[in-house]
XYZ file of N, CA, C and O in Angstrom:
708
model
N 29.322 -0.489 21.694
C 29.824 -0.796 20.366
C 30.869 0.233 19.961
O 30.837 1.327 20.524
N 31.942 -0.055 18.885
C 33.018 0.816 19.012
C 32.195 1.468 17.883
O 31.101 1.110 17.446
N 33.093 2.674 17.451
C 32.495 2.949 16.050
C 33.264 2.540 15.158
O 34.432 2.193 15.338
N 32.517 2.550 13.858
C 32.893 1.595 12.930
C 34.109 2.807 11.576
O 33.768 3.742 10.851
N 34.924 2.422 11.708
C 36.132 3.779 10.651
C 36.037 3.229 9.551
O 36.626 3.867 8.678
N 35.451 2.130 9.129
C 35.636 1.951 7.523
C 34.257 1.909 7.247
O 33.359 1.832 8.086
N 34.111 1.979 5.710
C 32.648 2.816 5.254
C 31.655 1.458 5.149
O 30.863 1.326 4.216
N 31.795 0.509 6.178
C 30.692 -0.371 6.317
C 30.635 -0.161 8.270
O 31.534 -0.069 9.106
N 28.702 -0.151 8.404
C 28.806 -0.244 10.212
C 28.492 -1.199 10.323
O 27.436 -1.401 9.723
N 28.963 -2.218 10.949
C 28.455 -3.246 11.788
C 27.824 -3.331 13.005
O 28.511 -2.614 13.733
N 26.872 -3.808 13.693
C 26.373 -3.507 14.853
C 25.381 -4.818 15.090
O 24.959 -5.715 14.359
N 25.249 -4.518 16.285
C 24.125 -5.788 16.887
C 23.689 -5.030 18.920
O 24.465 -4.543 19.743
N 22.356 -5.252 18.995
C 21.832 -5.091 19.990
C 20.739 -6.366 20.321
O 20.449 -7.320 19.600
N 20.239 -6.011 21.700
C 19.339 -7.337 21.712
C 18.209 -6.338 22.871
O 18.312 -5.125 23.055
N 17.396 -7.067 23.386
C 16.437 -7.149 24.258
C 16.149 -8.120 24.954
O 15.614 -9.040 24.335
N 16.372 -8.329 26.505
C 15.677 -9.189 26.838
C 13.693 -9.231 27.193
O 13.109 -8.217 27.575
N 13.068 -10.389 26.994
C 11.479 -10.198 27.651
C 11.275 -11.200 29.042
O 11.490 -12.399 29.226
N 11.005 -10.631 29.497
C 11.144 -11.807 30.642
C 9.267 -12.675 30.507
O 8.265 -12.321 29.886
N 9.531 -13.819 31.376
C 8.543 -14.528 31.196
C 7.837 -14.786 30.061
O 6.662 -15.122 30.207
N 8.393 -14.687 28.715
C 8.001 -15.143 27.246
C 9.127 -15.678 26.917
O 10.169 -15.125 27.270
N 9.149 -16.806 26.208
C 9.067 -17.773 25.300
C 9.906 -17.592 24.145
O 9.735 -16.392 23.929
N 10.922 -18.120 23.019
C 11.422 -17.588 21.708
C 9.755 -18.643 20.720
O 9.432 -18.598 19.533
N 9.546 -18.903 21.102
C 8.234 -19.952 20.735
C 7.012 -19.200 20.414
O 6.310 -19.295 19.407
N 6.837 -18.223 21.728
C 5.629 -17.381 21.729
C 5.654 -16.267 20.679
O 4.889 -15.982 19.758
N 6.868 -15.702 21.161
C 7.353 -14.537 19.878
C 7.501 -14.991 18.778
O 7.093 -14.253 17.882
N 7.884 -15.830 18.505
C 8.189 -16.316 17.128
C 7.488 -16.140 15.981
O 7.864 -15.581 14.951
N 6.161 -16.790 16.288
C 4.998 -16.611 15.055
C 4.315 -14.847 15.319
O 3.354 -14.489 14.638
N 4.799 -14.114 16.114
C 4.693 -12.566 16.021
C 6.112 -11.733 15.179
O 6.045 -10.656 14.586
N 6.981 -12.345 15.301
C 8.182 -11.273 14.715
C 8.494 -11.883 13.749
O 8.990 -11.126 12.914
N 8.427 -13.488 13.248
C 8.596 -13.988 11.662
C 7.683 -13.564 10.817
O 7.968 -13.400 9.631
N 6.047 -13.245 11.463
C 5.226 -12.411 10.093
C 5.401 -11.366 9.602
O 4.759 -10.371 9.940
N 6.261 -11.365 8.745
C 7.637 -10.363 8.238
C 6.469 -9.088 7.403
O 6.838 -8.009 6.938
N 5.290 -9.532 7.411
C 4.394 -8.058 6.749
C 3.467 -7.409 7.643
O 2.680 -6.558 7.228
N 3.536 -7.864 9.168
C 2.922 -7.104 10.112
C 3.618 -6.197 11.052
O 3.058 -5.731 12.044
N 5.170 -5.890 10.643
C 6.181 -5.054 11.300
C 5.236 -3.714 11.841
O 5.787 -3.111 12.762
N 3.987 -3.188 11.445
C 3.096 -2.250 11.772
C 2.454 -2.493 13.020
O 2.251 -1.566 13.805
N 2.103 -3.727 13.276
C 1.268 -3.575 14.464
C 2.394 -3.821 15.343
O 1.933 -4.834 15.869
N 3.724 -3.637 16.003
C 5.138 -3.935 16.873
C 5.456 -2.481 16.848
O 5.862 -1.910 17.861
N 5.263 -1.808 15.598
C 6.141 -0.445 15.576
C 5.135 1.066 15.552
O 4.580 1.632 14.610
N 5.181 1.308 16.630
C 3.934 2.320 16.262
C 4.326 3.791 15.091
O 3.492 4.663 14.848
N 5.460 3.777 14.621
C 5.206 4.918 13.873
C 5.299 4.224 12.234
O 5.255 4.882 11.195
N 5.445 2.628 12.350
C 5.235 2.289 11.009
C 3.739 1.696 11.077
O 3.159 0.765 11.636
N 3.328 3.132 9.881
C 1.905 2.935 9.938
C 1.267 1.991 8.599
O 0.048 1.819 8.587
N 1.864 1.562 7.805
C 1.532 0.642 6.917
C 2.405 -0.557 6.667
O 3.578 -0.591 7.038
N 1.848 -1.472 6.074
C 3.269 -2.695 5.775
C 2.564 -3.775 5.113
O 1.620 -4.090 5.839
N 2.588 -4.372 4.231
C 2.257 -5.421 2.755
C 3.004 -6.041 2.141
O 4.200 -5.766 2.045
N 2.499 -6.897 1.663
C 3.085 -7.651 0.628
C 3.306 -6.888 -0.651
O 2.301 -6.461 -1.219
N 4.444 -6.670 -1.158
C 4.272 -6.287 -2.588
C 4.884 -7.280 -3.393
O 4.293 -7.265 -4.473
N 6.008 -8.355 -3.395
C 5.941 -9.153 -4.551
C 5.835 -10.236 -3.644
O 5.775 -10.109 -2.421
N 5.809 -11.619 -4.452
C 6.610 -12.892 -3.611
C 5.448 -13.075 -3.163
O 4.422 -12.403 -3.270
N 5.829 -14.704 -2.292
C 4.686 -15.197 -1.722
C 5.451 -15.108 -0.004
O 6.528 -15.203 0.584
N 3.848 -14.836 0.226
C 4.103 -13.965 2.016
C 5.505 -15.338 2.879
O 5.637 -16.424 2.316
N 6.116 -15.112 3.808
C 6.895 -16.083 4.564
C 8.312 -16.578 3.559
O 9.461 -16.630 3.999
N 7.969 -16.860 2.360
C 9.123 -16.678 1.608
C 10.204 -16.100 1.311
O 10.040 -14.991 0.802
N 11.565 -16.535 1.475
C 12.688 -15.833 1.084
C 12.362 -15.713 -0.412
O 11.971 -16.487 -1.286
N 12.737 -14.229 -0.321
C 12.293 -13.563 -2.055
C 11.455 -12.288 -1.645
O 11.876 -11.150 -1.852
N 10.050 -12.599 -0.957
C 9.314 -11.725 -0.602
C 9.526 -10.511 -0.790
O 10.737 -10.296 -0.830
N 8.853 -9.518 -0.939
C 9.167 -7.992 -0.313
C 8.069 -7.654 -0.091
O 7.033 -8.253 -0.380
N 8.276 -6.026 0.787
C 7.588 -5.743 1.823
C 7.686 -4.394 1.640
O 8.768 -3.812 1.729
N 6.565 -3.792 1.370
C 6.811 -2.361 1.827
C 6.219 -1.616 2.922
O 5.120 -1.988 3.334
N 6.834 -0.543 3.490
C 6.678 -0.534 4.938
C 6.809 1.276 4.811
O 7.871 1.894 4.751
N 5.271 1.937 4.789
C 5.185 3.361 5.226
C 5.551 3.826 6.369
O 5.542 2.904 7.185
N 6.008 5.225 7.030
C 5.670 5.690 8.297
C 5.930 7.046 7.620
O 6.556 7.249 6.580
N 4.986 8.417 8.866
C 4.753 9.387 8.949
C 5.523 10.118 10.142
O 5.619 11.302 10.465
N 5.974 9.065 10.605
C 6.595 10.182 12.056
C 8.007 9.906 12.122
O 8.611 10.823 12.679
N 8.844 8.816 11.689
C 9.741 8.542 11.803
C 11.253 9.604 12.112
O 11.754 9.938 13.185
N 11.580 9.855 10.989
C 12.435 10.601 10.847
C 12.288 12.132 10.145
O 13.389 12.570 9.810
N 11.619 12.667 9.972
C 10.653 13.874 9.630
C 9.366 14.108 9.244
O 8.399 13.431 9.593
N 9.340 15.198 8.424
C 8.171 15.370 7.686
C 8.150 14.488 6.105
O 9.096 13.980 5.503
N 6.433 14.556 5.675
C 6.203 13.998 4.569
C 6.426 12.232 5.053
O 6.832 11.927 6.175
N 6.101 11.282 4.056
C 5.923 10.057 4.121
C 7.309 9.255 3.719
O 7.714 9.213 2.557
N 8.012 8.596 4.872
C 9.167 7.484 4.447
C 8.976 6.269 4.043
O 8.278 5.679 4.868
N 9.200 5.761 3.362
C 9.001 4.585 2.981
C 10.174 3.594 2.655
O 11.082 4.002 1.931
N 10.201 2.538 3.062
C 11.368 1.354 2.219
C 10.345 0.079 1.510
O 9.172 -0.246 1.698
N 11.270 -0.352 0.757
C 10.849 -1.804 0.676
C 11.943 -2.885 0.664
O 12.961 -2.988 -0.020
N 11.336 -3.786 1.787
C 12.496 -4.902 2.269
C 12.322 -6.254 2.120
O 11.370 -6.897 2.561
N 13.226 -6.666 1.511
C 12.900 -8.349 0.976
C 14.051 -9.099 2.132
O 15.162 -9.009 2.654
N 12.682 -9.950 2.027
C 13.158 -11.404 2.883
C 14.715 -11.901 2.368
O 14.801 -11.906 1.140
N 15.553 -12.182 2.851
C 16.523 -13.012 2.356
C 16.805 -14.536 2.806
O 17.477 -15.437 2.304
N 15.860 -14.423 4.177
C 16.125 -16.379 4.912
C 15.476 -16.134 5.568
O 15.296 -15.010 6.038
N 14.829 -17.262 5.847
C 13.700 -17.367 7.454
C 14.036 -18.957 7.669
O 14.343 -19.730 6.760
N 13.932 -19.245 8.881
C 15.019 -20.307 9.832
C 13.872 -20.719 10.685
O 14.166 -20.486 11.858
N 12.547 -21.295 10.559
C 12.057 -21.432 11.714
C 12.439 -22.569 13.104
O 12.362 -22.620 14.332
N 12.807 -23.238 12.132
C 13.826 -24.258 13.339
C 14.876 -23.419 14.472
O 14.856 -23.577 15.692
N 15.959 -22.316 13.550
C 16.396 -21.854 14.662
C 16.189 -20.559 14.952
O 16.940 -19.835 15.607
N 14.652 -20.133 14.212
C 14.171 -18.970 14.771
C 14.766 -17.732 14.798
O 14.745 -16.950 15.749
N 15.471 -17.519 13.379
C 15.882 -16.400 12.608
C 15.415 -16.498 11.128
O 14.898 -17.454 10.549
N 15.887 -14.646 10.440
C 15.488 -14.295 9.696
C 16.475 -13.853 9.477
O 17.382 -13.900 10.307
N 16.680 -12.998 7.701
C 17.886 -12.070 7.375
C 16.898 -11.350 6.393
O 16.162 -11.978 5.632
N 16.948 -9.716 6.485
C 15.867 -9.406 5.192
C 17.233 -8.346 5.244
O 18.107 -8.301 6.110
N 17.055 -7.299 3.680
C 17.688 -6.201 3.294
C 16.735 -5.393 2.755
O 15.828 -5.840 2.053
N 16.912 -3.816 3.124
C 16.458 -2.774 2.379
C 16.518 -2.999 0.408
O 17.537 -3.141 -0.269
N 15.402 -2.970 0.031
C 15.913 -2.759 -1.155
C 15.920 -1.440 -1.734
O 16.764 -0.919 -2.464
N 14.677 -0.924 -1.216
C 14.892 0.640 -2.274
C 14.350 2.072 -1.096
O 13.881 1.413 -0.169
N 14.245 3.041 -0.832
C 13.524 3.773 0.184
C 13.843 5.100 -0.023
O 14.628 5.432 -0.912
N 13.146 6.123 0.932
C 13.338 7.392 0.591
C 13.918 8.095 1.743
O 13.665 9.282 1.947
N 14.710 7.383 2.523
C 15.138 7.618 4.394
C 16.761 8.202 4.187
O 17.120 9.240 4.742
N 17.784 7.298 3.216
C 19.010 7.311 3.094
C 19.480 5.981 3.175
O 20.673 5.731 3.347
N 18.926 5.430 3.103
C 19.742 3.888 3.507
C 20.112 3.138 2.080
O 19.194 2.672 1.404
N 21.176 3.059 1.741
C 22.290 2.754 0.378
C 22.306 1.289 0.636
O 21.857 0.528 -0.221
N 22.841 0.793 1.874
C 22.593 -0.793 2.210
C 22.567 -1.002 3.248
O 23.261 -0.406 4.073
N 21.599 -2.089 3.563
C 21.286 -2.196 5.208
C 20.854 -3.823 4.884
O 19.956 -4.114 4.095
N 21.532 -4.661 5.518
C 21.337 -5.762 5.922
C 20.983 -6.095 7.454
O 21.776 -5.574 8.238
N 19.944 -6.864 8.052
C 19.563 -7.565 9.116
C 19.715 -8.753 9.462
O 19.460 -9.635 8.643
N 20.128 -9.051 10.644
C 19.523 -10.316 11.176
C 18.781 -10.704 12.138
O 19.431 -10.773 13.181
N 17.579 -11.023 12.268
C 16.560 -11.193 13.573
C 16.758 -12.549 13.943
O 16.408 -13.416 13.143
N 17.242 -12.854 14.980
C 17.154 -14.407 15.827
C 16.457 -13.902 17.512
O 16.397 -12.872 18.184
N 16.090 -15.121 17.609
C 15.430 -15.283 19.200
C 16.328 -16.420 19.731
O 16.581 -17.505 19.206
N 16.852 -15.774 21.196
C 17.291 -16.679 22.126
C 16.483 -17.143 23.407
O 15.704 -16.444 24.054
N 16.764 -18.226 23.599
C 16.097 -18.292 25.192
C 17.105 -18.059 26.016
O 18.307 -18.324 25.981
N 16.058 -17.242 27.144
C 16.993 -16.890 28.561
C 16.627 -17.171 29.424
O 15.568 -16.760 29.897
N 17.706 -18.323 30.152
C 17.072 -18.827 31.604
C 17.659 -17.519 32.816
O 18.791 -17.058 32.960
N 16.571 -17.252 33.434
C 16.960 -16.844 34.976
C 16.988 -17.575 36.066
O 17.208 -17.034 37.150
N 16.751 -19.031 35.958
C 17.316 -20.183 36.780
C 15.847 -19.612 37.639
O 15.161 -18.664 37.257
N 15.530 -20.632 39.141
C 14.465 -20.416 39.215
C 12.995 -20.685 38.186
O 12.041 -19.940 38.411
N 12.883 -21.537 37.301
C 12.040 -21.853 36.460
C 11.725 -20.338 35.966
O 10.707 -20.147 35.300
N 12.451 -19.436 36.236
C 11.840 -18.069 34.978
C 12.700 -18.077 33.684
O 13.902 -18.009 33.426
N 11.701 -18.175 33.085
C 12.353 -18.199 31.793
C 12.194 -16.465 30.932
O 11.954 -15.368 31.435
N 12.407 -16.792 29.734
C 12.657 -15.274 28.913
C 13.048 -15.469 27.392
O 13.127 -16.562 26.832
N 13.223 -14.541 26.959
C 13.547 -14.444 25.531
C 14.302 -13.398 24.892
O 13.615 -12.422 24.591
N 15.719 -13.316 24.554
C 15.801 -12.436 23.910
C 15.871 -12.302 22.371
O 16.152 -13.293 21.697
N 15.638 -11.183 21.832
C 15.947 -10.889 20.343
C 17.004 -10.190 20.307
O 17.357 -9.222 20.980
N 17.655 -10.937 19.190
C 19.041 -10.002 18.835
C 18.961 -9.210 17.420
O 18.341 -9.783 16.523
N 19.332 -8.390 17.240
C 19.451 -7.781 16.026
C 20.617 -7.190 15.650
O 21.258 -6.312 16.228
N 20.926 -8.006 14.175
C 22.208 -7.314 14.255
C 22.495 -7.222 12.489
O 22.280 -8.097 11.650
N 23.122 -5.660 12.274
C 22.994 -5.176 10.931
C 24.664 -5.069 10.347
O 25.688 -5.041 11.031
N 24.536 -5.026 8.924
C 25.644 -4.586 8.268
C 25.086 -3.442 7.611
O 23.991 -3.637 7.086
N 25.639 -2.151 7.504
C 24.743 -1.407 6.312
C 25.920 0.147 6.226
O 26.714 0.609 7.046
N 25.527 0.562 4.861
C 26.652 1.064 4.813
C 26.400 2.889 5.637
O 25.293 3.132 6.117
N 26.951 3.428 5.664
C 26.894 4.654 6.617
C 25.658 5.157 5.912
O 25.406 5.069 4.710
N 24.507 6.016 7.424
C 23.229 6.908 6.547
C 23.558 7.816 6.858
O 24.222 8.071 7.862
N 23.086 8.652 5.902
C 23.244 10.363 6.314
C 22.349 11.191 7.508
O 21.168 11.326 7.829
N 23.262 11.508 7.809
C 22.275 11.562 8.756
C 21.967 11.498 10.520
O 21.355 12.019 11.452
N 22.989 10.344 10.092
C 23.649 9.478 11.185
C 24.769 9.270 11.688
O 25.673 9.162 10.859
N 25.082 9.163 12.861
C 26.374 8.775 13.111
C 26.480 7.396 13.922
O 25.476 6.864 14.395
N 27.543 6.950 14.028
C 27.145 5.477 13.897
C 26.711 5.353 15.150
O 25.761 4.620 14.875
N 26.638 5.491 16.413
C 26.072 5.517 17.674
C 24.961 6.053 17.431
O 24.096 5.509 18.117
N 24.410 7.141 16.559
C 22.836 7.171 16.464
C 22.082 6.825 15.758
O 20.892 7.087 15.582
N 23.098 5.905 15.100
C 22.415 4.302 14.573
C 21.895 3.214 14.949
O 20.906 2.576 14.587
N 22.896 3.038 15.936
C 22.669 1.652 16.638
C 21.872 1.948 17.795
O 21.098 1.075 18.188
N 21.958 3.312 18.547
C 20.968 3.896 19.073
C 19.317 3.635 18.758
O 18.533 3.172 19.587
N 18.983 4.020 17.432
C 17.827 3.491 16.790
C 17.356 2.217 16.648
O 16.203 1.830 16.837
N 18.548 1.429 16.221
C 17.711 -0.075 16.110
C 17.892 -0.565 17.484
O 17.666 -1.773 17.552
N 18.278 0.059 18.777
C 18.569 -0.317 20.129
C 16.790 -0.130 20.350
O 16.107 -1.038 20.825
N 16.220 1.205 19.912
C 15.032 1.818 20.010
C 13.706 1.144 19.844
O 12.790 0.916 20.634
N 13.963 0.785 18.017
C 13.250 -0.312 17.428
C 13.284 -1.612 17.700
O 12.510 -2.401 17.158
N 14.084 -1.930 18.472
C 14.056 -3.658 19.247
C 13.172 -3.460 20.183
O 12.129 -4.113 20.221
N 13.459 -2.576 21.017
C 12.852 -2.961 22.600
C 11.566 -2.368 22.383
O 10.649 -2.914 22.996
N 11.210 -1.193 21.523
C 9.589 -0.878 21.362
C 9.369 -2.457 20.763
O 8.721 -3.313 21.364
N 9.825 -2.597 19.879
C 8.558 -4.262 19.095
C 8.984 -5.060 20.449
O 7.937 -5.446 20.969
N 9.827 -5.358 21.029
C 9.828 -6.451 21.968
C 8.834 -6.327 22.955
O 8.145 -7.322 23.179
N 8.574 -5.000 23.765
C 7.711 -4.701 24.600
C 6.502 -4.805 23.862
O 5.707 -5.666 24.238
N 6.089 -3.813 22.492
C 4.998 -4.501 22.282
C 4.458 -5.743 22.084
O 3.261 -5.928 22.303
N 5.411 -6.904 21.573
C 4.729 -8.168 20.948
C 4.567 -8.961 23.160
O 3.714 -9.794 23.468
N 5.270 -8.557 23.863
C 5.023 -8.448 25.589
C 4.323 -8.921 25.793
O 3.898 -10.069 25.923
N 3.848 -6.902 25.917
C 2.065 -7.030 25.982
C 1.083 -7.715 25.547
O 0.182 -8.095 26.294
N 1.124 -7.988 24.179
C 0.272 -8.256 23.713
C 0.071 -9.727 23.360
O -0.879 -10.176 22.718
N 1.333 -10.575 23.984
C 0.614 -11.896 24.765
C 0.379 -11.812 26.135
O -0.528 -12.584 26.448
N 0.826 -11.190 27.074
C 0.572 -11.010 28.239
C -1.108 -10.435 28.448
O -1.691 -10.574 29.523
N -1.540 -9.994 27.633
C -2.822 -9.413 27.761
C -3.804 -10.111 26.802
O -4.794 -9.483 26.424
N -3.640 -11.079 26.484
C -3.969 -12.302 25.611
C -5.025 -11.095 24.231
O -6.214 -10.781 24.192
N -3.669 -10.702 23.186
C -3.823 -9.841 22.252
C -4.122 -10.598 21.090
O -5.065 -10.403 20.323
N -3.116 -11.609 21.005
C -2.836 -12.497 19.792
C -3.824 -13.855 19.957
O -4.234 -14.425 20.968
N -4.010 -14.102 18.630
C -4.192 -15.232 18.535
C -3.367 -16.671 18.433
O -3.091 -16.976 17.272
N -2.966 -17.523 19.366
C -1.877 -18.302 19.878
C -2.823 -19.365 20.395
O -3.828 -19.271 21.100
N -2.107 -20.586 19.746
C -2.772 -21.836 20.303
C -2.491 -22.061 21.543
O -1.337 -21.894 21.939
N -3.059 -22.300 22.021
C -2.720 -22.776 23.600
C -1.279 -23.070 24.520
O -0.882 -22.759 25.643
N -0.748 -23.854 23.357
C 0.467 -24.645 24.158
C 1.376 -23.191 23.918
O 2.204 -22.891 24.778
N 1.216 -22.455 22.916
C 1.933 -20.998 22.986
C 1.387 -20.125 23.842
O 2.270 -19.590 24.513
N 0.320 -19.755 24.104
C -0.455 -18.729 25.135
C -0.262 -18.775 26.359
O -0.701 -19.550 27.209
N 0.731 -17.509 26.461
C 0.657 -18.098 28.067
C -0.234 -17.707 29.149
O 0.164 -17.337 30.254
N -1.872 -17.831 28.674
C -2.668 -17.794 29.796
C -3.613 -19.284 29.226
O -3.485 -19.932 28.187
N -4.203 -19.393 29.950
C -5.188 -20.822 29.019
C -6.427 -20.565 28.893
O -7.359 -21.230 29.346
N -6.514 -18.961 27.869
C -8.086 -18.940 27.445
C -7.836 -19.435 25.949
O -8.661 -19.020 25.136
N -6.749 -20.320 25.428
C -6.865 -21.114 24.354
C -6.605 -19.758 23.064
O -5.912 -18.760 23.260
N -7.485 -20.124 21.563
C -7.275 -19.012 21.108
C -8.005 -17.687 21.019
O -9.139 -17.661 21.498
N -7.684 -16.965 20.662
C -8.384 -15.689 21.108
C -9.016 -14.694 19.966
O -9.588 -13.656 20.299
């Protein structure tokens, strides 16, 4: 990514998963108030207004290890959820990290590797205005970070039949779990 010279960064990264599904992931990375169990240093995450899945929603989302000492916190409201084409758009609204404006977009692609292997990637891709803190490569660095940890975790944890997933989503066939 180049860096960005005017006082908005733009950026986008992705992840591929191999042998999962945008189907399987889906009902794991659209439950926009469990970002805690994908991210291990965000140790809390809730509903605080709105009704859960709703554009409107917000969300507040603790962590302890993130970016220093003492407790960070944001709270981020839904702005669209797409389940047909299996995106989302939420924004920071308020936090104690540096972030002035930060817009997202989460979509899932499918990826064929020909050979009947299939895959999935997530893309993520932000507008937000410069953090302190940061420079714009150790920005996009981070949400490069925060993709592929939640991607690997939400992985595992159908691969090791973690979730609860109806069948025709699970990809083992002990049904739900």
């Amino acid at each position: 990514m180049e860096e960005q010279k005017s006082k908005e960064w733009k950026g986008e990264t992705s992840v591929e998963l191999q042998n999962t599904t945008p189907k399987q992931i889906w009902p794991l990375i659209s439950n926009f108030c469990t970002i805690n169990k994908w991210l291990p240093h965000v140790k809390t995450c809730y509903l605080l207004q709105g009704v859960h899945g709703e554009p409107g929603m917000i969300r507040y989302c603790g962590s302890t290890e993130l970016l220093g000492e003492g407790t960070q916190w944001a709270t981020e409201k839904l702005l669209t959820i797409d389940s047909s084409n299996m995106c989302f758009s939420y924004e920071i609204v308020d936090n104690n990290v540096g972030f002035k404006r930060y817009v997202a977009t989460v979509r899932l692609e499918e990826v064929d590797g020909g050979e009947g292997v299939c895959g999935c990637r997530i893309v993520w891709s932000f507008v937000a205005d410069p953090v302190e803190g940061f420079s714009f490569e150790g920005f996009v660095g981070f949400i490069e970070s925060i993709a592929k940890v939640m991607g690997t975790k939400m992985q595992e944890a159908l691969l090791n039949n973690e979730v609860g997933l109806p069948d025709s989503l699970n990809p083992s066939d002990s049904g739900i779990i």
